Amino acid sequence: MPNQKPRKPDKKPEKRSRQPDVTRRNILDAALYEFAAKGLAGARVDEIAARSGANKRMIYEYFGNKEGLWLTVLERAYEKMREEEHAIDVARMPPREGMRYLMEFNFKFCSRNPEFIALLNAENLHKAGYLRHSKKIQQLYTPLLVVIQDLLERGVKEGVFRKGVDPVELYTTIAALGFFYFSNVHTLSTIYGRNLLSPKQQKARMEHSVEVILGYLRP
Amino acid sequence: MPNQKPRKPDKKPEKRSRQPDVTRRNILDAALYEFAAKGLAGARVDEIAARSGANKRMIYEYFGNKEGLWLTVLERAYEKMREEEHAIDVARMPPREGMRYLMEFNFKFCSRNPEFIALLNAENLHKAGYLRHSKKIQQLYTPLLVVIQDLLERGVKEGVFRKGVDPVELYTTIAALGFFYFSNVHTLSTIYGRNLLSPKQQKARMEHSVEVILGYLRP
DNA sequence: CGGAGAAGTAACTGGTCAGTTACGAAATTG
DNA sequence: CAATTTCGTAACTGACCAGTTACTTCTCCG
């Protein structure tokens, strides 16, 4: 089986090498997987190189060192979340529906992105030392908080929400209800003796979480 | 400064060496510190030896290897929590007070024991592989769940709680509201641009958490 | 006191891993 | 088709680190 694929240098380099963007992206994907599975200290650069199909030299050329790679992966994960969150259009929903939607989105996002959770936990182990260097993160959540504020105000006006709820506290609570469950699935599953990752358990948990939020918000 | 301390072999060996229990305990304390700070992969056995004042040989004699040490530290942490939780006497409190007390205890425990949180997160990174081997953990939470069930039933009977709340879901929610905040303090502090570890922020957060639980539980 | 065994020390070992380097192959450019 | 740059490979290096070993010192008990 001789490889005569690259014999055709037409204007569109469809397959094969010399595509830095693709290589870069492959490295980041592999790194996300490895970091999420083993943390920063446990992850192996050789493993990332092997999994990405690239090579260590490329990794160090693109990202400098292991920590540089970590920071890039972390920022990329946050960006992904922002993008998805950006797609939320809650502003014109009725307050209660809007709040339910927010909670469900958050829950499902955590369910779909366990690597994101592992990454955040690892970063907290490092006391957010890397995240602090990323200036763009800080204003990332403002739009979401504005949306929540708006929902709260409209809810109060319509008489379906209680007064005096702080949007930051509420957002933290929403995040907590989604995040904690998936962050601690394994120890919780062990303690309760059930598989909390089963769709049935997940659904029940999401329903309960929505109920907690909406129940609390009643006037 | 010649050391003539150990020159007195009276019946009570007050200070100094040859006290396996003390050495063992020192190692566990040092290991808790190191593991909580750096995770299993990041922790260094040499560092634990140095910090404990003991020696690597002792560590391997007592605990076999690094993983054995990890498991022992983990179990010890859970035991500590159980002990403190055991001291809770909520059974004869009025339902709402009891629930508030539970929530506050949980919150304060997380605040007081950041190592416990780090340990749990690391163990979840390992998919609870170590915890699963510890049979005694599984039935640890049953008494607490019974207490919650009792509170809920009395609350319903007295007309201060809503019906149909699942005690397991509720406990998970209580745990989430306490745990998540401290587990993610650093990234949250970075994002919000405030120091969430300040007593003021902690107090506000605890009040909010209690409000969420009690607000949700209203009939 | 003296011998046995437990507790402790420090140097060592073998493997692992982050980061480097020397070199080759392909592609782009003129 | 050279020359230059970009991409890729694989072997290497030096540090680090889990676990071991050879040896010393203390304590206990007869």
Short mmCIF file of N, CA and C (backbone and C1' of nucleotides) in Angstrom, two decimals, chain D:
data_model
loop_
_atom_site.label_atom_id
_atom_site.label_comp_id
_atom_site.label_asym_id
_atom_site.label_seq_id
_atom_site.Cartn_x
_atom_site.Cartn_y
_atom_site.Cartn_z
P DC D 1 14.23 18.80 -11.02
"O5'" DC D 1 15.61 19.50 -11.33
"C5'" DC D 1 15.54 20.76 -12.05
"C4'" DC D 1 16.01 21.89 -11.17
"C3'" DC D 1 16.44 21.49 -9.76
"O3'" DC D 1 17.48 22.38 -9.36
"C1'" DC D 1 14.79 23.10 -9.59
P DA D 2 18.93 21.97 -9.07
"O5'" DA D 2 18.96 22.17 -7.49
"C5'" DA D 2 20.02 22.89 -6.89
"C4'" DA D 2 19.59 24.30 -6.55
"C3'" DA D 2 19.80 24.67 -5.08
"O3'" DA D 2 20.38 25.95 -5.01
"C1'" DA D 2 17.54 25.05 -5.71
P DA D 3 21.31 26.35 -3.81
"O5'" DA D 3 20.34 27.25 -2.93
"C5'" DA D 3 19.60 28.29 -3.56
"C4'" DA D 3 18.62 28.87 -2.56
"C3'" DA D 3 19.06 28.74 -1.09
"O3'" DA D 3 18.73 29.93 -0.42
"C1'" DA D 3 16.97 27.69 -1.38
P DT D 4 19.26 30.24 1.04
"O5'" DT D 4 17.90 30.41 1.83
"C5'" DT D 4 16.77 31.05 1.18
"C4'" DT D 4 15.50 30.69 1.93
"C3'" DT D 4 15.68 30.52 3.44
"O3'" DT D 4 14.76 31.35 4.11
"C1'" DT D 4 14.47 28.70 2.52
P DT D 5 14.81 31.58 5.65
"O5'" DT D 5 13.36 31.08 6.08
"C5'" DT D 5 12.25 31.31 5.21
"C4'" DT D 5 11.21 30.23 5.41
"C3'" DT D 5 10.88 29.93 6.89
"O3'" DT D 5 9.48 30.06 7.06
"C1'" DT D 5 11.19 27.92 5.67
P DT D 6 8.77 30.06 8.45
"O5'" DT D 6 7.96 28.70 8.41
"C5'" DT D 6 7.09 28.44 7.30
"C4'" DT D 6 6.65 26.99 7.36
"C3'" DT D 6 6.16 26.53 8.76
"O3'" DT D 6 4.94 25.85 8.58
"C1'" DT D 6 7.79 25.04 7.92
P DC D 7 4.06 25.36 9.80
"O5'" DC D 7 4.38 23.80 9.83
"C5'" DC D 7 4.10 23.01 8.66
"C4'" DC D 7 4.61 21.60 8.88
"C3'" DC D 7 4.20 20.97 10.21
"O3'" DC D 7 3.49 19.76 9.92
"C1'" DC D 7 6.52 20.66 9.79
P DG D 8 2.89 18.85 11.06
"O5'" DG D 8 4.06 17.82 11.29
"C5'" DG D 8 4.45 16.96 10.21
"C4'" DG D 8 5.63 16.13 10.65
"C3'" DG D 8 5.45 15.45 12.01
"O3'" DG D 8 5.40 14.04 11.82
"C1'" DG D 8 7.62 16.41 11.76
P DT D 9 5.20 13.07 13.06
"O5'" DT D 9 6.66 12.46 13.23
"C5'" DT D 9 7.46 12.25 12.08
"C4'" DT D 9 8.79 11.68 12.51
"C3'" DT D 9 8.75 10.82 13.78
"O3'" DT D 9 9.39 9.60 13.51
"C1'" DT D 9 10.41 12.51 13.97
P DA D 10 9.16 8.36 14.48
"O5'" DA D 10 10.53 8.36 15.30
"C5'" DA D 10 11.75 8.50 14.59
"C4'" DA D 10 12.88 8.75 15.58
"C3'" DA D 10 12.75 7.98 16.90
"O3'" DA D 10 14.04 7.63 17.33
"C1'" DA D 10 12.93 10.24 17.36
P DA D 11 14.29 6.35 18.21
"O5'" DA D 11 15.80 6.56 18.68
"C5'" DA D 11 16.67 7.35 17.87
"C4'" DA D 11 17.35 8.41 18.73
"C3'" DA D 11 17.76 7.93 20.12
"O3'" DA D 11 19.13 8.26 20.34
"C1'" DA D 11 16.57 9.94 20.29
P DC D 12 19.88 7.81 21.66
"O5'" DC D 12 19.93 9.17 22.50
"C5'" DC D 12 20.35 10.36 21.84
"C4'" DC D 12 20.16 11.56 22.76
"C3'" DC D 12 20.64 11.34 24.20
"O3'" DC D 12 21.54 12.39 24.51
"C1'" DC D 12 18.47 12.28 24.17
P DT D 13 22.53 12.23 25.77
"O5'" DT D 13 21.90 13.27 26.79
"C5'" DT D 13 21.64 14.61 26.36
"C4'" DT D 13 20.98 15.36 27.52
"C3'" DT D 13 21.48 14.92 28.89
"O3'" DT D 13 21.56 16.07 29.72
"C1'" DT D 13 19.16 14.71 28.80
P DG D 14 22.82 16.33 30.61
"O5'" DG D 14 22.20 17.27 31.75
"C5'" DG D 14 21.10 18.11 31.45
"C4'" DG D 14 20.01 17.94 32.49
"C3'" DG D 14 20.51 17.58 33.90
"O3'" DG D 14 19.80 18.38 34.82
"C1'" DG D 14 18.85 16.06 33.24
P DA D 15 20.29 18.60 36.27
"O5'" DA D 15 18.92 18.80 37.04
"C5'" DA D 15 17.81 19.35 36.33
"C4'" DA D 15 16.53 18.66 36.75
"C3'" DA D 15 16.46 18.36 38.26
"O3'" DA D 15 15.30 18.97 38.78
"C1'" DA D 15 15.87 16.44 36.97
P DC D 16 15.04 18.97 40.33
"O5'" DC D 16 13.77 18.01 40.44
"C5'" DC D 16 12.94 17.82 39.29
"C4'" DC D 16 12.14 16.55 39.48
"C3'" DC D 16 11.86 16.21 40.95
"O3'" DC D 16 10.50 15.84 41.05
"C1'" DC D 16 12.79 14.35 39.84
P DC D 17 9.75 16.02 42.45
"O5'" DC D 17 9.06 14.61 42.60
"C5'" DC D 17 8.76 13.83 41.45
"C4'" DC D 17 8.85 12.37 41.79
"C3'" DC D 17 8.71 12.07 43.29
"O3'" DC D 17 7.85 10.97 43.45
"C1'" DC D 17 10.59 10.99 42.44
P DA D 18 6.85 10.91 44.74
"O5'" DA D 18 6.51 9.36 44.78
"C5'" DA D 18 5.91 8.77 43.64
"C4'" DA D 18 6.33 7.33 43.53
"C3'" DA D 18 6.07 6.48 44.76
"O3'" DA D 18 5.68 5.17 44.33
"C1'" DA D 18 8.39 6.49 44.31
P DG D 19 5.05 4.14 45.33
"O5'" DG D 19 6.32 3.33 45.82
"C5'" DG D 19 6.94 2.47 44.88
"C4'" DG D 19 8.31 2.07 45.36
"C3'" DG D 19 8.37 1.35 46.72
"O3'" DG D 19 8.95 0.07 46.51
"C1'" DG D 19 10.09 2.93 46.53
P DT D 20 9.29 -0.93 47.73
"O5'" DT D 20 10.86 -0.81 47.83
"C5'" DT D 20 11.65 -0.87 46.64
"C4'" DT D 20 13.12 -1.00 47.01
"C3'" DT D 20 13.43 -1.96 48.17
"O3'" DT D 20 14.52 -2.78 47.77
"C1'" DT D 20 14.36 0.17 48.63
P DT D 21 14.91 -4.04 48.69
"O5'" DT D 21 16.41 -3.70 49.11
"C5'" DT D 21 17.10 -2.64 48.42
"C4'" DT D 21 18.29 -2.20 49.25
"C3'" DT D 21 18.67 -3.13 50.42
"O3'" DT D 21 20.07 -3.15 50.54
"C1'" DT D 21 18.27 -0.98 51.25
P DA D 22 20.79 -4.41 51.29
"O5'" DA D 22 22.08 -3.70 51.88
"C5'" DA D 22 22.51 -2.45 51.32
"C4'" DA D 22 23.13 -1.61 52.42
"C3'" DA D 22 23.71 -2.40 53.60
"O3'" DA D 22 24.89 -1.74 54.04
"C1'" DA D 22 22.06 -0.95 54.40
P DC D 23 25.81 -2.37 55.20
"O5'" DC D 23 25.55 -1.37 56.41
"C5'" DC D 23 25.58 0.05 56.15
"C4'" DC D 23 24.92 0.79 57.29
"C3'" DC D 23 25.31 0.32 58.70
"O3'" DC D 23 25.91 1.37 59.41
"C1'" DC D 23 23.00 0.72 58.52
P DT D 24 26.56 1.10 60.86
"O5'" DT D 24 25.68 2.10 61.73
"C5'" DT D 24 25.45 3.43 61.25
"C4'" DT D 24 24.40 4.08 62.16
"C3'" DT D 24 24.68 3.98 63.66
"O3'" DT D 24 24.51 5.25 64.24
"C1'" DT D 24 22.50 3.20 63.18
P DT D 25 24.85 5.50 65.77
"O5'" DT D 25 23.39 5.48 66.41
"C5'" DT D 25 22.42 6.44 65.99
"C4'" DT D 25 21.12 6.16 66.73
"C3'" DT D 25 21.25 6.05 68.25
"O3'" DT D 25 20.17 6.74 68.82
"C1'" DT D 25 20.13 4.18 67.42
P DC D 26 20.35 7.40 70.27
"O5'" DC D 26 19.02 6.94 71.00
"C5'" DC D 26 17.76 7.18 70.35
"C4'" DC D 26 16.85 6.01 70.59
"C3'" DC D 26 16.55 5.70 72.05
"O3'" DC D 26 15.22 6.11 72.33
"C1'" DC D 26 16.83 3.73 70.74
P DT D 27 14.72 6.14 73.85
"O5'" DT D 27 14.02 4.72 73.98
"C5'" DT D 27 13.06 4.32 73.01
"C4'" DT D 27 12.53 2.93 73.36
"C3'" DT D 27 12.32 2.69 74.86
"O3'" DT D 27 11.11 1.99 75.02
"C1'" DT D 27 13.71 1.01 73.96
P DC D 28 10.40 1.95 76.44
"O5'" DC D 28 9.91 0.44 76.46
"C5'" DC D 28 9.80 -0.28 75.23
"C4'" DC D 28 10.27 -1.71 75.42
"C3'" DC D 28 9.98 -2.30 76.80
"O3'" DC D 28 9.29 -3.53 76.64
"C1'" DC D 28 12.21 -2.74 76.15
P DC D 29 8.41 -4.12 77.88
"O5'" DC D 29 9.04 -5.55 78.10
"C5'" DC D 29 9.75 -6.19 77.01
"C4'" DC D 29 10.72 -7.22 77.57
"C3'" DC D 29 10.47 -7.59 79.04
"O3'" DC D 29 10.62 -8.98 79.21
"C1'" DC D 29 12.69 -6.90 78.77
P DG D 30 10.25 -9.70 80.62
"O5'" DG D 30 11.45 -10.72 80.82
"C5'" DG D 30 11.89 -11.52 79.74
"C4'" DG D 30 13.38 -11.79 79.88
"C3'" DG D 30 13.77 -12.51 81.18
"O3'" DG D 30 14.71 -13.52 80.89
"C1'" DG D 30 15.03 -10.53 80.97
#
